[in-house]
Tab-separated table of C-alpha atoms and ligand atoms in Angstrom:
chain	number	residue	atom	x	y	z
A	1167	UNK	CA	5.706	-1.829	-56.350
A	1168	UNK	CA	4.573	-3.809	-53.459
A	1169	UNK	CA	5.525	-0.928	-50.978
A	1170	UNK	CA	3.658	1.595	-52.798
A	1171	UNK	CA	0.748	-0.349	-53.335
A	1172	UNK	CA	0.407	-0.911	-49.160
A	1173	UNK	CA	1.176	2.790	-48.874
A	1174	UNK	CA	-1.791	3.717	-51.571
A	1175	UNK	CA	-4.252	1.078	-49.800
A	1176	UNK	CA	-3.265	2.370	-46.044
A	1177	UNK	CA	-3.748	6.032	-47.336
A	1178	UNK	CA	-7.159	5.518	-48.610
A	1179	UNK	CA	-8.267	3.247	-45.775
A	1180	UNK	CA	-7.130	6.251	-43.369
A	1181	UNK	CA	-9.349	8.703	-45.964
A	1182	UNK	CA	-12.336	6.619	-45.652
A	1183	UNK	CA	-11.991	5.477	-41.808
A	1184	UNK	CA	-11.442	9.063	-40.611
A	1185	UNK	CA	-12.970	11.917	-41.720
A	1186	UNK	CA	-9.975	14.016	-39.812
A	1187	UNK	CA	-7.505	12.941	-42.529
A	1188	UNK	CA	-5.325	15.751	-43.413
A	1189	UNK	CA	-4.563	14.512	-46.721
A	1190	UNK	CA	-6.085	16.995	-48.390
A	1191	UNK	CA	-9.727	15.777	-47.796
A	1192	UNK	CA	-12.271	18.245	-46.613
A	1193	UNK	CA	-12.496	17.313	-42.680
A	1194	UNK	CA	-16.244	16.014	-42.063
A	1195	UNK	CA	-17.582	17.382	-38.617
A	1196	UNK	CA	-18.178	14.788	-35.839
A	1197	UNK	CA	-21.119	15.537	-33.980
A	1198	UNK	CA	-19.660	17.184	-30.999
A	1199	UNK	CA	-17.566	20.022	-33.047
A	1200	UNK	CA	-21.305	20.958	-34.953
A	1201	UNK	CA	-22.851	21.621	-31.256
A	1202	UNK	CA	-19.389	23.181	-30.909
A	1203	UNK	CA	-20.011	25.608	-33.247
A	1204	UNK	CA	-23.293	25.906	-33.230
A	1205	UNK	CA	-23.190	27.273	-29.410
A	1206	UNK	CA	-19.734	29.667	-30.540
A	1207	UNK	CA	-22.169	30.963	-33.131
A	1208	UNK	CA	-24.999	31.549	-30.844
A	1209	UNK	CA	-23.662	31.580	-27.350
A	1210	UNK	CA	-26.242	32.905	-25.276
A	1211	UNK	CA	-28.973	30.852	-25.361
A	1212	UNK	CA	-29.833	30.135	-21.804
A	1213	UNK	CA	-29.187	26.344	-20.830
A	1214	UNK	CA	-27.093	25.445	-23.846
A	1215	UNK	CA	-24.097	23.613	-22.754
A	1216	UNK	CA	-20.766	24.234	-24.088
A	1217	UNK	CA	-19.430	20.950	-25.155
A	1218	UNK	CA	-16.256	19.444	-24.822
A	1219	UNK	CA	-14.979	17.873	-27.765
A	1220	UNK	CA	-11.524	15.455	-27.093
A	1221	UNK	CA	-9.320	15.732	-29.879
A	1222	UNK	CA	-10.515	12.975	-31.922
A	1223	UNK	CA	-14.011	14.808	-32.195
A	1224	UNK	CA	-15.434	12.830	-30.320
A	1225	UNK	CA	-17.159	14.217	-26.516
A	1226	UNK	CA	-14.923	14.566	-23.807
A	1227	UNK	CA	-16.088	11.926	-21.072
A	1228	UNK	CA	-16.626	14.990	-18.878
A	1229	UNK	CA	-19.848	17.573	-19.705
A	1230	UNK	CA	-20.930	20.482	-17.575
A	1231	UNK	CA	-24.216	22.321	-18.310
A	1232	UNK	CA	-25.574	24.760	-15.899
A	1233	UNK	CA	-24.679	23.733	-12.354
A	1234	UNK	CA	-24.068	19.833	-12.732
A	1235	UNK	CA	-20.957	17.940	-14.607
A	1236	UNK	CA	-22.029	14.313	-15.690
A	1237	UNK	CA	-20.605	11.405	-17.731
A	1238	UNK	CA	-21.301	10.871	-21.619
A	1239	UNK	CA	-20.038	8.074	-24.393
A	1240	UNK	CA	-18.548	9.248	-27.239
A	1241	UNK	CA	-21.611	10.299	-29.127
A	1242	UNK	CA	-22.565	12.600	-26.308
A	1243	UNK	CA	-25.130	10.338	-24.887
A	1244	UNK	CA	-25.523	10.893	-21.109
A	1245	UNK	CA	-24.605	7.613	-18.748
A	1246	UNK	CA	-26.896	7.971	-16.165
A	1247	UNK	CA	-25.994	8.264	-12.354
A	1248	UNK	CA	-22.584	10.305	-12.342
A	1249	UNK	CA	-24.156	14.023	-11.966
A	1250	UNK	CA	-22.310	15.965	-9.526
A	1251	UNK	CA	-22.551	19.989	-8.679
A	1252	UNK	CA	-19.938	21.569	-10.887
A	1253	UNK	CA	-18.466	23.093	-7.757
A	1254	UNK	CA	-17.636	19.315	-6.789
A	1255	UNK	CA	-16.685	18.483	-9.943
A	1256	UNK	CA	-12.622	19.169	-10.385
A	1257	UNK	CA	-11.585	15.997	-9.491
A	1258	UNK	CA	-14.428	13.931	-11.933
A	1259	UNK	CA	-12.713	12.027	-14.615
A	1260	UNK	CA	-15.398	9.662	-15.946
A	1261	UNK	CA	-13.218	7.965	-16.900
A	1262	UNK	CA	-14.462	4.891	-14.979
A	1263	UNK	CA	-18.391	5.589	-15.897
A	1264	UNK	CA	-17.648	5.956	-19.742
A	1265	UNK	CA	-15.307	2.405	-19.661
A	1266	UNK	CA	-17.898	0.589	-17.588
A	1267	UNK	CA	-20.663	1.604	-20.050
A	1268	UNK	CA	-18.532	0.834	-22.763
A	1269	UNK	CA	-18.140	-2.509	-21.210
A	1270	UNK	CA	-21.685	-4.021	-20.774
A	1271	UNK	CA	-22.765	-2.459	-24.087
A	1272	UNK	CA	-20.181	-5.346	-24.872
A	1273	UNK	CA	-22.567	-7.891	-23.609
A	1274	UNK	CA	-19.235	-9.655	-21.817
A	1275	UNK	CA	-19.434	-9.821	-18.010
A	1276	UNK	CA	-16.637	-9.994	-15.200
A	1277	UNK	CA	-15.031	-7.296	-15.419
A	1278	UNK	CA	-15.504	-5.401	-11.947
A	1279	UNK	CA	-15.602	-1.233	-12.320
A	1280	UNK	CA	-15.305	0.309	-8.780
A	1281	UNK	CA	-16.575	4.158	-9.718
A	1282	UNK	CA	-16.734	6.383	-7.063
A	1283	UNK	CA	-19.848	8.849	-7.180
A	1284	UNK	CA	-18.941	11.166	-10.224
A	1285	UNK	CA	-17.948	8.000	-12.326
A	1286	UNK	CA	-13.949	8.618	-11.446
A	1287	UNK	CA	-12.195	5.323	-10.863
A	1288	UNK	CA	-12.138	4.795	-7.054
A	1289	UNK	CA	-8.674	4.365	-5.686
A	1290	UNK	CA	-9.467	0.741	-5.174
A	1291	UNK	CA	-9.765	-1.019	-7.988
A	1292	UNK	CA	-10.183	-5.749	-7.869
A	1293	UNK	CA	-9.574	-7.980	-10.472
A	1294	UNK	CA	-11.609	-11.136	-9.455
A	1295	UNK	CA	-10.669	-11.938	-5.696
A	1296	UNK	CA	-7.867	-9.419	-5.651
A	1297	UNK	CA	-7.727	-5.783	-5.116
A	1298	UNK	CA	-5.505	-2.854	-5.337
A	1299	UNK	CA	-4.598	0.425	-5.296
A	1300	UNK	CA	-4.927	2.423	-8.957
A	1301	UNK	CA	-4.538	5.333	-10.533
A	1302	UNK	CA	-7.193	7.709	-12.558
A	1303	UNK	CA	-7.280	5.245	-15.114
A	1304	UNK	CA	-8.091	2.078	-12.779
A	1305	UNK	CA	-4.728	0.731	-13.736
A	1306	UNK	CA	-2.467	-0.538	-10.823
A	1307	UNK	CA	-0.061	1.580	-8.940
A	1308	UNK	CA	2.297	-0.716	-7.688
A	1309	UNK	CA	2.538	-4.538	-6.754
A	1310	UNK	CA	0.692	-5.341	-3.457
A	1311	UNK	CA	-2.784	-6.752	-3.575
A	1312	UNK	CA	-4.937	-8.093	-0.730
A	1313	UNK	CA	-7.810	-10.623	-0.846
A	1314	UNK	CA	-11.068	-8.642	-1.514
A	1315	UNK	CA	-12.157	-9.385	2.066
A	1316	UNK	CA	-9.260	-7.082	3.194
A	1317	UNK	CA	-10.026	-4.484	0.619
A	1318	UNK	CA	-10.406	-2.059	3.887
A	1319	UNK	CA	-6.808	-2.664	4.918
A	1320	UNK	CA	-5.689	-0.731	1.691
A	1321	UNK	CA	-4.405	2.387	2.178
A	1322	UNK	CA	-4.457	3.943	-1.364
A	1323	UNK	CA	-2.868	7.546	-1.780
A	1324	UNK	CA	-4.132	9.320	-4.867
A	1325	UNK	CA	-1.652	12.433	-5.309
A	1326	UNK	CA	-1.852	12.934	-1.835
A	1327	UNK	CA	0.117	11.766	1.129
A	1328	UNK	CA	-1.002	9.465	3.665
A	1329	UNK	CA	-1.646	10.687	7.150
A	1330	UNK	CA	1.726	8.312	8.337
A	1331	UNK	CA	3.369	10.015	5.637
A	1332	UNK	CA	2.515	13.594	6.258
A	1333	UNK	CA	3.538	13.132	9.867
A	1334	UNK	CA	6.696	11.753	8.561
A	1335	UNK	CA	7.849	14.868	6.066
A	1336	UNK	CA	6.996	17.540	8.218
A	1337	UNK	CA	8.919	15.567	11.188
A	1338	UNK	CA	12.047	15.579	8.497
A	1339	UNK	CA	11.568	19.042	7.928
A	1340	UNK	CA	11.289	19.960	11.622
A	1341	UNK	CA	13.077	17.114	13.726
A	1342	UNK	CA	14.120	19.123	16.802
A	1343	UNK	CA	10.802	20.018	18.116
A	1344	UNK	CA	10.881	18.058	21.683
A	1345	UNK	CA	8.298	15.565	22.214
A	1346	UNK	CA	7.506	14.994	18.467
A	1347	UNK	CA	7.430	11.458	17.556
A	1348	UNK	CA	9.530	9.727	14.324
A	1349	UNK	CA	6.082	8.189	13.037
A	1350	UNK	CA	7.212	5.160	10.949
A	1351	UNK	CA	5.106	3.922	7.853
A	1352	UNK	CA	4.781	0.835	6.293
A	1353	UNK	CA	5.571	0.445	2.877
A	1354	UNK	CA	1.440	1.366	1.358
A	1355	UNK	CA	1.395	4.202	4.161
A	1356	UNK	CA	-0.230	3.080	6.735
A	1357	UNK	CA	1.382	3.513	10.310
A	1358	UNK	CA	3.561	0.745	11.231
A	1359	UNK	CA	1.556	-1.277	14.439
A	1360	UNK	CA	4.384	-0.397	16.833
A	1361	UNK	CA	5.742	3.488	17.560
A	1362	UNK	CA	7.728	4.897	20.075
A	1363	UNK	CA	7.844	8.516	21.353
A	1364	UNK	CA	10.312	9.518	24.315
A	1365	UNK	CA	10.721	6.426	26.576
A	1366	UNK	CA	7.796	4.295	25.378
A	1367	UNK	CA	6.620	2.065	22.688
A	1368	UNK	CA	2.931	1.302	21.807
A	1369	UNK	CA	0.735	-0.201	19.302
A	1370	UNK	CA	-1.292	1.791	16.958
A	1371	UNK	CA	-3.949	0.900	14.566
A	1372	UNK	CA	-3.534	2.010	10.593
A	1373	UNK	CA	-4.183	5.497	11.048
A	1374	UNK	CA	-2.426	6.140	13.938
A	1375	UNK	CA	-4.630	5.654	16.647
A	1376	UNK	CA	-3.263	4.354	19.849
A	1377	UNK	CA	-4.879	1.196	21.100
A	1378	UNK	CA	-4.789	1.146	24.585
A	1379	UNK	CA	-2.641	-1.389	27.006
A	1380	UNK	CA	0.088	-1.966	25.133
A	1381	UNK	CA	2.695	0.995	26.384
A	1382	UNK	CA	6.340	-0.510	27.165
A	1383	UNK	CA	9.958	1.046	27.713
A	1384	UNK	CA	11.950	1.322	25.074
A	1385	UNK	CA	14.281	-0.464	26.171
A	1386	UNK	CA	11.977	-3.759	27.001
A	1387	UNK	CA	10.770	-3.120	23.261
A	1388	UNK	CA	12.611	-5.002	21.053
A	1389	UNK	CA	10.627	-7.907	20.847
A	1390	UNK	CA	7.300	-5.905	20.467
A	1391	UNK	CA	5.481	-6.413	17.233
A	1392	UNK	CA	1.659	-5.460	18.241
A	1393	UNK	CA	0.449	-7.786	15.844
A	1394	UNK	CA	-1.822	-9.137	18.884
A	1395	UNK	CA	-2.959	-5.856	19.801
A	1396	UNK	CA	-3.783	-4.373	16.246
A	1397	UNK	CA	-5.425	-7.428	15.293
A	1398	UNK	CA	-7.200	-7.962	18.255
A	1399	UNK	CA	-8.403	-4.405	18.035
A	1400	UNK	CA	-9.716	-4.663	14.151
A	1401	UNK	CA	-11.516	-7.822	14.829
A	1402	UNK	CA	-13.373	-6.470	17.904
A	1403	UNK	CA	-14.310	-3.060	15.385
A	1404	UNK	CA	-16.205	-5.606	13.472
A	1405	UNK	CA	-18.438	-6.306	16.256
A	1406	UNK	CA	-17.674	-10.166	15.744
A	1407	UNK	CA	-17.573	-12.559	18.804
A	1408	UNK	CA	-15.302	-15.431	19.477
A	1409	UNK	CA	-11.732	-15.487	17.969
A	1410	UNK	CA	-9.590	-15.224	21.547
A	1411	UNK	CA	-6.482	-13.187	21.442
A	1412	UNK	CA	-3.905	-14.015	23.605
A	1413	UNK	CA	-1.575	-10.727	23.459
A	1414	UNK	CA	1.532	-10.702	26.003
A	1415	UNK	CA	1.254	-6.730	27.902
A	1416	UNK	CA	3.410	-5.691	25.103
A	1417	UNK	CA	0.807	-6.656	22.172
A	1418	UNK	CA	2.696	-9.416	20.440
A	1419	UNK	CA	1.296	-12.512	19.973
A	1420	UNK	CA	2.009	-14.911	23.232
A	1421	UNK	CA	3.391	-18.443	21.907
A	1422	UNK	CA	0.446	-20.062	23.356
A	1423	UNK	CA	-2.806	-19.308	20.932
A	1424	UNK	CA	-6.599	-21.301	21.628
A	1425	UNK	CA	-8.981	-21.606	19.041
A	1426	UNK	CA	-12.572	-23.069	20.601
A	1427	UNK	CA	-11.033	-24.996	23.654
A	1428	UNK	CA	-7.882	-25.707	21.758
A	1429	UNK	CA	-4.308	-24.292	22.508
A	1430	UNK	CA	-0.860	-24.655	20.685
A	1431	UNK	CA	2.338	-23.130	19.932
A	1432	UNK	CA	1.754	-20.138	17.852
A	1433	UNK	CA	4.183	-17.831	15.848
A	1434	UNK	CA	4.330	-14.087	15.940
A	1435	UNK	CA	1.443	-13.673	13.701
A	1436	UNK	CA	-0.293	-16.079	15.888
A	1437	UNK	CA	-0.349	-18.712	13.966
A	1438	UNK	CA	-0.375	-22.161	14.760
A	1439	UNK	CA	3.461	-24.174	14.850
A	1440	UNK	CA	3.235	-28.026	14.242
A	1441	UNK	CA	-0.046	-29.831	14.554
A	1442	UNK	CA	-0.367	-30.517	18.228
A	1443	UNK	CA	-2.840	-28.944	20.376
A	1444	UNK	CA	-3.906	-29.351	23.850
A	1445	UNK	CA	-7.166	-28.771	25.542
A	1446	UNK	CA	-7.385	-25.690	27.278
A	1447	UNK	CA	-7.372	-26.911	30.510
A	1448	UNK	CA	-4.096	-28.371	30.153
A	1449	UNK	CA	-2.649	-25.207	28.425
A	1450	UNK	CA	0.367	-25.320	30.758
A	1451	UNK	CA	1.575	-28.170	29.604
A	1452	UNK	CA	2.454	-27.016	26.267
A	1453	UNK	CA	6.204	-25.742	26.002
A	1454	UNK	CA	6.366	-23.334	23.308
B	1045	NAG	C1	-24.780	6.661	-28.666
B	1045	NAG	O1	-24.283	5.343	-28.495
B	1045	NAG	C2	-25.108	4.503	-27.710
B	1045	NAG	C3	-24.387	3.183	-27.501
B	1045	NAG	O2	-23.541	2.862	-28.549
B	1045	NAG	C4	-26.456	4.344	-28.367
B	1045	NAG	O3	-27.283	3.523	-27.566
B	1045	NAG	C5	-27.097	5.724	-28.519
B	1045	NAG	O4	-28.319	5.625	-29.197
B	1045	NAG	C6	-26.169	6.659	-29.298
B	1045	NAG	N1	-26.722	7.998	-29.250
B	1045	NAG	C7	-26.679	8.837	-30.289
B	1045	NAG	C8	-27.255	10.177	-30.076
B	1045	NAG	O5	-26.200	8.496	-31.369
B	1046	NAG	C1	-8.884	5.509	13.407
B	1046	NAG	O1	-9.718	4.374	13.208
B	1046	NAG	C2	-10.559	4.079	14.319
B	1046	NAG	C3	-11.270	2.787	14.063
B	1046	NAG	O2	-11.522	2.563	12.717
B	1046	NAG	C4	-11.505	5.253	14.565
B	1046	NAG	O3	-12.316	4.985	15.667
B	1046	NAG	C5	-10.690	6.503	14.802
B	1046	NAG	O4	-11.540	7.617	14.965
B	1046	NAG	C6	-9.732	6.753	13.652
B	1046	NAG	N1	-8.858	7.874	14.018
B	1046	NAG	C7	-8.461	8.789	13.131
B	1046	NAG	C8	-7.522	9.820	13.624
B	1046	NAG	O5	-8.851	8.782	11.975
């Protein structure tokens, strides 16, 4: 008795919230299937769109109509800003332009919606001070995040490969050609800071690019990280002044880092060991 009467209440709750029911009820036509038909009925009208209706009824995020693809809400209602040439258009999701719209018509605030230009969720996507690489739906692809400041430093592959990656499978499928490098990757696809073709080792930057200075044998190598030299060479691309780097000829970090006039020990990411510091003039008498 109980069971049926949830089952009866649940049916006609379904009747009355949907008009799609297929319980017998005449289906009542959302207003995206009436422009439907009403453009299969009279097609050529010039500069009547076909619409897209998803299968709820409602519009498909996505319209087209004459040259340009844009971004709508449900109802059809255009979001303005995401217009793009339909030739440029295969990739748009709106996905991104619809949820953000959908979002402030909430009146909450916050949330952060990185869209790219046709209202597609960029590959970056943050969630307060951290940021990340995500998929069509903004959602995250992975684990690794990085401070919004370093939101640059992520290298986010959307169905494609990376450039480190390419390099990498057509190496695999092609390993004897002589002079070709093993490129190595680091786990988000960037090129690892240190590579090594034939008898030397050098220091790259993300996407490959040699930075100069920093060639050694291979067999000298083993200590070479080129954390110096690829850090050295990111901070001096932002046209900053006055962080020193004190890279050994092989691009690693040498033990002894200054800041201002002060030295110390320093790890292999530079950073300081311990508290002490000398000034700079006495640098050599630290013992790292
Ligand atoms: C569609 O929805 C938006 C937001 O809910 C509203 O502002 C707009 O007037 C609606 N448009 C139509 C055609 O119903
Ligand atoms: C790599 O990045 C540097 C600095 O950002 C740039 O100057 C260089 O042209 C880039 N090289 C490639 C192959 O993209």
């Amino acid at each position: 008795m109980q069971m049926n009467y949830i089952c009866i209440v649940t049916l006609l709750c379904l009747i009355f919230l949907d008009g799609t029911s297929s319980y017998g009820v005449p289906n009542k036509e959302t207003a995206c299937q009436r422009e439907l038909r009403i453009y299969q009925q009279e097609p050529n009208v010039p500069g009547r769109r076909i619409p897209v209706c998803d299968t709820l009824g409602n519009y498909a995020h996505k319209q087209c109509s004459g040259s340009q693809c844009y971004c709508v809400l449900k109802n059809g209602t255009h979001i303005p800003g995401f217009s793009v040439n339909n030739w440029e258009a295969e990739q748009q999701t709106c996905y991104c332009a619809r949820e953000q719209a959908e979002y402030q018509a909430t009146g909450l605030i916050g949330k952060m919606f990185r869209c790219t230009i046709d209202g597609s969720y960029d590959s970056i996507q943050c969630t307060g001070p951290y940021c990340y690489c995500a998929d069509q739906h903004g959602k995250q692809i992975g684990e690794s995040s990085v401070h919004i400041t370093e939101m640059n430093s992520l290298n986010c592959i959307i169905g494609k490969e990376t450039a480190c990656q390419r390099e990498l499978r057509i190496y695999q499928q092609e390993p004897n050609v002589p002079g070709r490098r093993i490129p190595v990757c680091d786990s988000i696809g960037n090129y690892a800071h240190k590579q090594c073709s034939g008898s030397q080792c050098y220091c790259v930057l993300k996407n490959g690019t040699h930075i100069p200075g920093f060639y050694v044998n291979v067999w000298e190598a083993e200590q070479q990280t080129c954390y110096c030299a690829r850090e050295q060479a990111e901070y001096e691309a932002t046209r900053l002044v006055g962080k020193m780097f004190r890279c050994t000829n092989d691009g690693s970090y040498d033990s002894i880092q200054c800041t201002g006039s002060h030295c110390y020990c320093a790890d292999q990411h530079g950073k300081q060991i311990g508290e002490s510091s000398v000034h700079i003039t006495k640098m050599d008498s630290l013992n790292c």
